[in-house]
Amino acid sequence: MWPLVLLWGCLLLPGYGAVLGPKEITGFEGDTVSLQCTYQKELKTHQKYWCREKGFFLSRCSGTVYAGENGQETREDRVSIQDSPQTLTLHVTLRNLTLQDTGKYFCGVSKLGRDESFLVSLLVFPGTSRPSTQLHSTSAEDTHLPPSSSSSVSRVSIPKVRILAPGLVLLALLLAAGLVALGSYLLRWRKEAQLAAETQRNEKVQLSHLTSEEDEAPSQDPEGDMIPGPPLHMSGEELDFSKFISV
């Protein structure tokens, strides 16, 4: 049972790093770009091809162009492909690029079971035609040649945005944190000002109450005796009555 499972897995699972090439290539409308994919020695006699990826869930090839035998170049429409078994290299050239060519492509090697392949992304930008760009790669890392002077700003602008993006995000976070700190400080200052105003108002109210109580209290001399008030004015009848009482 296990030998059958291992055999089936070897037929279906592709070899790791069996085919390598550039992950991404870029060009402008009308450009001619070339790329190279390398493959392992055991795939030397297998048929090589170039195709466009189709499908969302299951990848499949569209517009496949197969390399000729004995290193002969094969050309279909705007695509040419040539296999070099001596150097274990597959050469692919794309001419007269259009915006519709943007997409993902396979450098593939036909074999029993699942084919060996490497996925390459092609980006085409609006612009004018320039001399062809050669891309040589024997690893899975991106390799790009310096762009011509006439389009250096357009080609470099995209990497600059990617480099500046983290800095812009950090700056936005710092600005937001500063605004939050400023808002909390102003809110705390406003509460303290309201509390101080309320405390001052309460002190004024208490002071006014104490002043009114002092005004209502009877006056006394320093020894504690009551200070006599002004003499009372009595009528004649009240005076006669008081003398009668006294007698």
PDB file of C-alpha atoms in Angstrom:
ATOM      1  CA  MET A   1       0.000   0.000   0.000  1.00  0.00           C
ATOM      2  CA  TRP A   2       2.682   2.516   1.015  1.00  0.00           C
ATOM      3  CA  PRO A   3       4.787   1.992  -2.135  1.00  0.00           C
ATOM      4  CA  LEU A   4       1.714   2.816  -4.243  1.00  0.00           C
ATOM      5  CA  VAL A   5       1.065   5.974  -2.218  1.00  0.00           C
ATOM      6  CA  LEU A   6       4.688   7.094  -2.602  1.00  0.00           C
ATOM      7  CA  LEU A   7       4.613   6.400  -6.334  1.00  0.00           C
ATOM      8  CA  TRP A   8       1.391   8.367  -6.736  1.00  0.00           C
ATOM      9  CA  GLY A   9       2.845  11.261  -4.739  1.00  0.00           C
ATOM     10  CA  CYS A  10       5.972  11.317  -6.899  1.00  0.00           C
ATOM     11  CA  LEU A  11       3.821  11.454 -10.012  1.00  0.00           C
ATOM     12  CA  LEU A  12       1.578  14.237  -8.788  1.00  0.00           C
ATOM     13  CA  LEU A  13       3.785  16.425  -6.592  1.00  0.00           C
ATOM     14  CA  PRO A  14       6.239  18.630  -8.482  1.00  0.00           C
ATOM     15  CA  GLY A  15       9.906  18.674  -7.534  1.00  0.00           C
ATOM     16  CA  TYR A  16      10.935  21.583  -5.353  1.00  0.00           C
ATOM     17  CA  GLY A  17      12.899  24.128  -7.402  1.00  0.00           C
ATOM     18  CA  ALA A  18      12.873  21.965 -10.531  1.00  0.00           C
ATOM     19  CA  VAL A  19      12.121  25.073 -12.639  1.00  0.00           C
ATOM     20  CA  LEU A  20      13.250  28.562 -11.628  1.00  0.00           C
ATOM     21  CA  GLY A  21      12.899  32.021 -13.119  1.00  0.00           C
ATOM     22  CA  PRO A  22      12.018  35.663 -12.395  1.00  0.00           C
ATOM     23  CA  LYS A  23       8.927  36.133 -10.253  1.00  0.00           C
ATOM     24  CA  GLU A  24       7.984  39.392 -11.972  1.00  0.00           C
ATOM     25  CA  ILE A  25       8.837  41.217 -15.185  1.00  0.00           C
ATOM     26  CA  THR A  26       7.667  44.657 -16.243  1.00  0.00           C
ATOM     27  CA  GLY A  27       7.411  46.557 -19.489  1.00  0.00           C
ATOM     28  CA  PHE A  28       5.599  49.335 -21.311  1.00  0.00           C
ATOM     29  CA  GLU A  29       3.267  49.186 -24.264  1.00  0.00           C
ATOM     30  CA  GLY A  30       5.180  48.279 -27.405  1.00  0.00           C
ATOM     31  CA  ASP A  31       8.192  46.955 -25.478  1.00  0.00           C
ATOM     32  CA  THR A  32      10.009  43.687 -26.139  1.00  0.00           C
ATOM     33  CA  VAL A  33      11.021  41.784 -23.012  1.00  0.00           C
ATOM     34  CA  SER A  34      12.971  38.558 -22.645  1.00  0.00           C
ATOM     35  CA  LEU A  35      13.338  36.175 -19.744  1.00  0.00           C
ATOM     36  CA  GLN A  36      15.131  32.945 -18.959  1.00  0.00           C
ATOM     37  CA  CYS A  37      13.908  30.003 -16.903  1.00  0.00           C
ATOM     38  CA  THR A  38      16.310  27.280 -15.788  1.00  0.00           C
ATOM     39  CA  TYR A  39      15.475  23.648 -15.088  1.00  0.00           C
ATOM     40  CA  GLN A  40      17.161  20.662 -13.498  1.00  0.00           C
ATOM     41  CA  LYS A  41      19.314  18.232 -15.453  1.00  0.00           C
ATOM     42  CA  GLU A  42      16.831  15.368 -15.239  1.00  0.00           C
ATOM     43  CA  LEU A  43      14.363  17.474 -17.251  1.00  0.00           C
ATOM     44  CA  LYS A  44      16.815  18.043 -20.091  1.00  0.00           C
ATOM     45  CA  THR A  45      15.062  15.773 -22.592  1.00  0.00           C
ATOM     46  CA  HIS A  46      11.506  16.787 -21.673  1.00  0.00           C
ATOM     47  CA  GLN A  47       9.457  19.168 -23.773  1.00  0.00           C
ATOM     48  CA  LYS A  48       9.382  22.806 -22.626  1.00  0.00           C
ATOM     49  CA  TYR A  49       6.555  25.302 -23.083  1.00  0.00           C
ATOM     50  CA  TRP A  50       5.278  28.808 -22.228  1.00  0.00           C
ATOM     51  CA  CYS A  51       1.615  29.507 -21.470  1.00  0.00           C
ATOM     52  CA  ARG A  52      -0.720  31.924 -19.732  1.00  0.00           C
ATOM     53  CA  GLU A  53      -2.445  30.953 -16.487  1.00  0.00           C
ATOM     54  CA  LYS A  54      -6.222  30.679 -16.599  1.00  0.00           C
ATOM     55  CA  GLY A  55      -8.801  29.724 -14.000  1.00  0.00           C
ATOM     56  CA  PHE A  56      -9.481  30.849 -10.436  1.00  0.00           C
ATOM     57  CA  PHE A  57      -9.521  27.640  -8.415  1.00  0.00           C
ATOM     58  CA  LEU A  58      -7.707  25.241 -10.765  1.00  0.00           C
ATOM     59  CA  SER A  59      -4.828  26.659 -12.774  1.00  0.00           C
ATOM     60  CA  ARG A  60      -4.674  25.697 -16.426  1.00  0.00           C
ATOM     61  CA  CYS A  61      -2.743  26.825 -19.466  1.00  0.00           C
ATOM     62  CA  SER A  62      -3.984  28.997 -22.312  1.00  0.00           C
ATOM     63  CA  GLY A  63      -2.194  29.873 -25.542  1.00  0.00           C
ATOM     64  CA  THR A  64       0.568  27.324 -24.983  1.00  0.00           C
ATOM     65  CA  VAL A  65       3.706  27.690 -27.121  1.00  0.00           C
ATOM     66  CA  TYR A  66       6.011  24.647 -27.198  1.00  0.00           C
ATOM     67  CA  ALA A  67       9.766  24.850 -27.736  1.00  0.00           C
ATOM     68  CA  GLY A  68      11.172  23.171 -30.829  1.00  0.00           C
ATOM     69  CA  GLU A  69      13.499  20.182 -30.778  1.00  0.00           C
ATOM     70  CA  ASN A  70      17.300  20.413 -30.983  1.00  0.00           C
ATOM     71  CA  GLY A  71      17.307  24.013 -29.764  1.00  0.00           C
ATOM     72  CA  GLN A  72      15.176  25.359 -32.605  1.00  0.00           C
ATOM     73  CA  GLU A  73      13.301  28.579 -31.924  1.00  0.00           C
ATOM     74  CA  THR A  74       9.519  28.465 -32.105  1.00  0.00           C
ATOM     75  CA  ARG A  75       7.553  31.646 -32.745  1.00  0.00           C
ATOM     76  CA  GLU A  76       3.795  32.087 -32.492  1.00  0.00           C
ATOM     77  CA  ASP A  77       2.285  35.527 -32.938  1.00  0.00           C
ATOM     78  CA  ARG A  78       4.267  37.821 -30.576  1.00  0.00           C
ATOM     79  CA  VAL A  79       5.853  35.030 -28.492  1.00  0.00           C
ATOM     80  CA  SER A  80       9.056  33.161 -29.293  1.00  0.00           C
ATOM     81  CA  ILE A  81      10.523  30.337 -27.230  1.00  0.00           C
ATOM     82  CA  GLN A  82      13.786  28.408 -27.471  1.00  0.00           C
ATOM     83  CA  ASP A  83      15.171  25.561 -25.375  1.00  0.00           C
ATOM     84  CA  SER A  84      18.923  25.334 -24.735  1.00  0.00           C
ATOM     85  CA  PRO A  85      19.606  21.856 -23.267  1.00  0.00           C
ATOM     86  CA  GLN A  86      23.340  22.583 -23.068  1.00  0.00           C
ATOM     87  CA  THR A  87      22.754  25.352 -20.532  1.00  0.00           C
ATOM     88  CA  LEU A  88      19.486  23.920 -19.122  1.00  0.00           C
ATOM     89  CA  THR A  89      17.799  27.200 -19.997  1.00  0.00           C
ATOM     90  CA  LEU A  90      14.479  28.098 -21.592  1.00  0.00           C
ATOM     91  CA  HIS A  91      14.491  31.464 -23.411  1.00  0.00           C
ATOM     92  CA  VAL A  92      11.196  33.342 -23.827  1.00  0.00           C
ATOM     93  CA  THR A  93      10.732  36.622 -25.728  1.00  0.00           C
ATOM     94  CA  LEU A  94       7.522  38.700 -25.720  1.00  0.00           C
ATOM     95  CA  ARG A  95       7.219  41.381 -28.412  1.00  0.00           C
ATOM     96  CA  ASN A  96       5.010  44.424 -28.850  1.00  0.00           C
ATOM     97  CA  LEU A  97       3.486  44.266 -25.359  1.00  0.00           C
ATOM     98  CA  THR A  98      -0.074  45.475 -24.755  1.00  0.00           C
ATOM     99  CA  LEU A  99      -1.947  46.275 -21.563  1.00  0.00           C
ATOM    100  CA  GLN A 100      -3.986  43.100 -22.070  1.00  0.00           C
ATOM    101  CA  ASP A 101      -0.794  41.033 -21.734  1.00  0.00           C
ATOM    102  CA  THR A 102      -0.670  41.826 -18.001  1.00  0.00           C
ATOM    103  CA  GLY A 103      -1.160  38.577 -16.112  1.00  0.00           C
ATOM    104  CA  LYS A 104       0.540  35.412 -14.887  1.00  0.00           C
ATOM    105  CA  TYR A 105       2.419  32.932 -17.078  1.00  0.00           C
ATOM    106  CA  PHE A 106       4.106  29.538 -16.699  1.00  0.00           C
ATOM    107  CA  CYS A 107       7.572  28.385 -17.689  1.00  0.00           C
ATOM    108  CA  GLY A 108       6.683  24.712 -17.903  1.00  0.00           C
ATOM    109  CA  VAL A 109       8.268  21.306 -18.512  1.00  0.00           C
ATOM    110  CA  SER A 110       6.063  18.381 -19.561  1.00  0.00           C
ATOM    111  CA  LYS A 111       6.531  15.173 -17.600  1.00  0.00           C
ATOM    112  CA  LEU A 112       4.625  12.110 -16.461  1.00  0.00           C
ATOM    113  CA  GLY A 113       2.062  13.077 -13.846  1.00  0.00           C
ATOM    114  CA  ARG A 114       2.127  16.744 -12.881  1.00  0.00           C
ATOM    115  CA  ASP A 115       4.262  19.106 -14.992  1.00  0.00           C
ATOM    116  CA  GLU A 116       7.116  21.070 -13.490  1.00  0.00           C
ATOM    117  CA  SER A 117       6.496  24.813 -13.814  1.00  0.00           C
ATOM    118  CA  PHE A 118       7.382  28.249 -12.481  1.00  0.00           C
ATOM    119  CA  LEU A 119       4.892  31.133 -12.228  1.00  0.00           C
ATOM    120  CA  VAL A 120       5.951  34.497 -13.712  1.00  0.00           C
ATOM    121  CA  SER A 121       3.953  37.731 -13.324  1.00  0.00           C
ATOM    122  CA  LEU A 122       3.979  40.213 -16.211  1.00  0.00           C
ATOM    123  CA  LEU A 123       3.084  43.882 -15.625  1.00  0.00           C
ATOM    124  CA  VAL A 124       2.553  46.158 -18.616  1.00  0.00           C
ATOM    125  CA  PHE A 125       2.291  49.928 -18.090  1.00  0.00           C
ATOM    126  CA  PRO A 126       1.060  52.590 -20.509  1.00  0.00           C
ATOM    127  CA  GLY A 127       3.940  54.148 -22.411  1.00  0.00           C
ATOM    128  CA  THR A 128       6.004  54.164 -25.581  1.00  0.00           C
ATOM    129  CA  SER A 129       8.214  51.470 -27.046  1.00  0.00           C
ATOM    130  CA  ARG A 130      11.910  51.274 -26.164  1.00  0.00           C
ATOM    131  CA  PRO A 131      14.768  48.812 -26.807  1.00  0.00           C
ATOM    132  CA  SER A 132      14.183  45.294 -25.531  1.00  0.00           C
ATOM    133  CA  THR A 133      14.914  44.434 -21.904  1.00  0.00           C
ATOM    134  CA  GLN A 134      16.838  41.230 -21.175  1.00  0.00           C
ATOM    135  CA  LEU A 135      16.106  39.344 -17.952  1.00  0.00           C
ATOM    136  CA  HIS A 136      18.461  36.566 -16.842  1.00  0.00           C
ATOM    137  CA  SER A 137      17.524  34.545 -13.789  1.00  0.00           C
ATOM    138  CA  THR A 138      18.557  31.216 -12.327  1.00  0.00           C
ATOM    139  CA  SER A 139      16.868  31.748  -8.962  1.00  0.00           C
ATOM    140  CA  ALA A 140      13.405  32.450  -7.650  1.00  0.00           C
ATOM    141  CA  GLU A 141      14.321  36.042  -6.731  1.00  0.00           C
ATOM    142  CA  ASP A 142      13.267  39.077  -8.786  1.00  0.00           C
ATOM    143  CA  THR A 143      15.854  40.486 -11.200  1.00  0.00           C
ATOM    144  CA  HIS A 144      15.308  43.776 -13.016  1.00  0.00           C
ATOM    145  CA  LEU A 145      17.702  45.755 -15.209  1.00  0.00           C
ATOM    146  CA  PRO A 146      17.910  49.539 -14.713  1.00  0.00           C
ATOM    147  CA  PRO A 147      15.307  51.312 -16.883  1.00  0.00           C
ATOM    148  CA  SER A 148      16.236  53.754 -19.618  1.00  0.00           C
ATOM    149  CA  SER A 149      16.650  57.425 -18.702  1.00  0.00           C
ATOM    150  CA  SER A 150      13.517  58.480 -20.593  1.00  0.00           C
ATOM    151  CA  SER A 151      11.273  56.428 -18.313  1.00  0.00           C
ATOM    152  CA  SER A 152      13.266  56.262 -15.077  1.00  0.00           C
ATOM    153  CA  VAL A 153      10.695  58.314 -13.167  1.00  0.00           C
ATOM    154  CA  SER A 154       7.800  56.081 -14.220  1.00  0.00           C
ATOM    155  CA  ARG A 155       9.626  52.836 -13.405  1.00  0.00           C
ATOM    156  CA  VAL A 156      11.029  53.987 -10.056  1.00  0.00           C
ATOM    157  CA  SER A 157       7.786  55.543  -8.823  1.00  0.00           C
ATOM    158  CA  ILE A 158       6.182  52.203  -7.980  1.00  0.00           C
ATOM    159  CA  PRO A 159       9.033  50.917  -5.743  1.00  0.00           C
ATOM    160  CA  LYS A 160       9.216  54.332  -4.072  1.00  0.00           C
ATOM    161  CA  VAL A 161       5.571  54.084  -3.097  1.00  0.00           C
ATOM    162  CA  ARG A 162       6.196  50.642  -1.620  1.00  0.00           C
ATOM    163  CA  ILE A 163       9.186  51.963   0.351  1.00  0.00           C
ATOM    164  CA  LEU A 164       7.428  55.090   1.616  1.00  0.00           C
ATOM    165  CA  ALA A 165       4.196  53.308   2.565  1.00  0.00           C
ATOM    166  CA  PRO A 166       5.407  52.077   6.021  1.00  0.00           C
ATOM    167  CA  GLY A 167       6.765  55.550   6.835  1.00  0.00           C
ATOM    168  CA  LEU A 168       3.485  57.187   5.864  1.00  0.00           C
ATOM    169  CA  VAL A 169       1.533  54.719   7.992  1.00  0.00           C
ATOM    170  CA  LEU A 170       3.834  55.374  10.970  1.00  0.00           C
ATOM    171  CA  LEU A 171       3.473  59.128  10.505  1.00  0.00           C
ATOM    172  CA  ALA A 172      -0.316  58.811  10.418  1.00  0.00           C
ATOM    173  CA  LEU A 173      -0.280  56.742  13.634  1.00  0.00           C
ATOM    174  CA  LEU A 174       1.937  59.299  15.381  1.00  0.00           C
ATOM    175  CA  LEU A 175      -0.346  62.116  14.262  1.00  0.00           C
ATOM    176  CA  ALA A 176      -3.412  60.278  15.536  1.00  0.00           C
ATOM    177  CA  ALA A 177      -1.701  59.595  18.890  1.00  0.00           C
ATOM    178  CA  GLY A 178      -0.773  63.284  19.185  1.00  0.00           C
ATOM    179  CA  LEU A 179      -4.355  64.375  18.494  1.00  0.00           C
ATOM    180  CA  VAL A 180      -5.677  61.956  21.113  1.00  0.00           C
ATOM    181  CA  ALA A 181      -3.166  63.220  23.703  1.00  0.00           C
ATOM    182  CA  LEU A 182      -4.034  66.846  22.909  1.00  0.00           C
ATOM    183  CA  GLY A 183      -7.758  66.130  23.187  1.00  0.00           C
ATOM    184  CA  SER A 184      -7.351  64.397  26.558  1.00  0.00           C
ATOM    185  CA  TYR A 185      -5.215  67.291  27.859  1.00  0.00           C
ATOM    186  CA  LEU A 186      -7.790  69.896  26.808  1.00  0.00           C
ATOM    187  CA  LEU A 187     -10.593  67.859  28.378  1.00  0.00           C
ATOM    188  CA  ARG A 188      -8.683  67.527  31.664  1.00  0.00           C
ATOM    189  CA  TRP A 189      -7.863  71.270  31.657  1.00  0.00           C
ATOM    190  CA  ARG A 190     -11.505  72.132  31.092  1.00  0.00           C
ATOM    191  CA  LYS A 191     -12.632  69.924  33.989  1.00  0.00           C
ATOM    192  CA  GLU A 192     -10.041  71.497  36.294  1.00  0.00           C
ATOM    193  CA  ALA A 193     -11.156  75.001  35.272  1.00  0.00           C
ATOM    194  CA  GLN A 194     -14.808  74.141  35.940  1.00  0.00           C
ATOM    195  CA  LEU A 195     -13.908  72.660  39.329  1.00  0.00           C
ATOM    196  CA  ALA A 196     -11.901  75.769  40.284  1.00  0.00           C
ATOM    197  CA  ALA A 197     -14.763  78.085  39.241  1.00  0.00           C
ATOM    198  CA  GLU A 198     -17.271  76.047  41.221  1.00  0.00           C
ATOM    199  CA  THR A 199     -15.007  76.075  44.301  1.00  0.00           C
ATOM    200  CA  GLN A 200     -14.597  79.864  44.073  1.00  0.00           C
ATOM    201  CA  ARG A 201     -18.349  80.316  43.726  1.00  0.00           C
ATOM    202  CA  ASN A 202     -18.986  78.153  46.817  1.00  0.00           C
ATOM    203  CA  GLU A 203     -16.471  80.210  48.813  1.00  0.00           C
ATOM    204  CA  LYS A 204     -18.227  83.420  47.824  1.00  0.00           C
ATOM    205  CA  VAL A 205     -21.595  81.998  48.886  1.00  0.00           C
ATOM    206  CA  GLN A 206     -20.235  80.917  52.281  1.00  0.00           C
ATOM    207  CA  LEU A 207     -18.616  84.325  52.807  1.00  0.00           C
ATOM    208  CA  SER A 208     -21.889  86.119  52.033  1.00  0.00           C
ATOM    209  CA  HIS A 209     -23.727  83.907  54.590  1.00  0.00           C
ATOM    210  CA  LEU A 210     -21.163  84.690  57.296  1.00  0.00           C
ATOM    211  CA  THR A 211     -21.439  88.433  56.628  1.00  0.00           C
ATOM    212  CA  SER A 212     -25.231  88.406  56.911  1.00  0.00           C
ATOM    213  CA  GLU A 213     -25.093  86.500  60.229  1.00  0.00           C
ATOM    214  CA  GLU A 214     -22.652  89.038  61.700  1.00  0.00           C
ATOM    215  CA  ASP A 215     -24.948  91.904  60.709  1.00  0.00           C
ATOM    216  CA  GLU A 216     -27.952  90.297  62.428  1.00  0.00           C
ATOM    217  CA  ALA A 217     -26.125  89.551  65.744  1.00  0.00           C
ATOM    218  CA  PRO A 218     -26.553  92.227  68.688  1.00  0.00           C
ATOM    219  CA  SER A 219     -23.541  94.415  69.298  1.00  0.00           C
ATOM    220  CA  GLN A 220     -21.598  94.110  72.601  1.00  0.00           C
ATOM    221  CA  ASP A 221     -18.965  96.192  74.325  1.00  0.00           C
ATOM    222  CA  PRO A 222     -15.468  94.791  74.871  1.00  0.00           C
ATOM    223  CA  GLU A 223     -16.400  93.595  78.409  1.00  0.00           C
ATOM    224  CA  GLY A 224     -19.241  91.512  77.110  1.00  0.00           C
ATOM    225  CA  ASP A 225     -22.099  93.834  78.266  1.00  0.00           C
ATOM    226  CA  MET A 226     -24.817  94.776  75.953  1.00  0.00           C
ATOM    227  CA  ILE A 227     -24.392  98.209  74.416  1.00  0.00           C
ATOM    228  CA  PRO A 228     -27.517 100.253  75.211  1.00  0.00           C
ATOM    229  CA  GLY A 229     -29.458 101.341  72.256  1.00  0.00           C
ATOM    230  CA  PRO A 230     -30.956 104.796  71.692  1.00  0.00           C
ATOM    231  CA  PRO A 231     -33.581 106.122  74.246  1.00  0.00           C
ATOM    232  CA  LEU A 232     -37.168 105.227  73.664  1.00  0.00           C
ATOM    233  CA  HIS A 233     -39.639 108.041  73.043  1.00  0.00           C
ATOM    234  CA  MET A 234     -42.810 107.705  75.185  1.00  0.00           C
ATOM    235  CA  SER A 235     -46.023 109.627  74.946  1.00  0.00           C
ATOM    236  CA  GLY A 236     -47.502 111.634  77.845  1.00  0.00           C
ATOM    237  CA  GLU A 237     -50.081 109.034  78.785  1.00  0.00           C
ATOM    238  CA  GLU A 238     -47.411 106.301  78.803  1.00  0.00           C
ATOM    239  CA  LEU A 239     -45.236 108.514  81.056  1.00  0.00           C
ATOM    240  CA  ASP A 240     -48.064 109.175  83.551  1.00  0.00           C
ATOM    241  CA  PHE A 241     -48.859 105.488  83.598  1.00  0.00           C
ATOM    242  CA  SER A 242     -45.279 104.593  84.323  1.00  0.00           C
ATOM    243  CA  LYS A 243     -45.152 107.111  87.208  1.00  0.00           C
ATOM    244  CA  PHE A 244     -48.363 105.659  88.635  1.00  0.00           C
ATOM    245  CA  ILE A 245     -46.921 102.236  88.561  1.00  0.00           C
ATOM    246  CA  SER A 246     -43.748 103.381  90.233  1.00  0.00           C
ATOM    247  CA  VAL A 247     -45.674 105.014  93.123  1.00  0.00           C
TER     248      VAL A 247
END
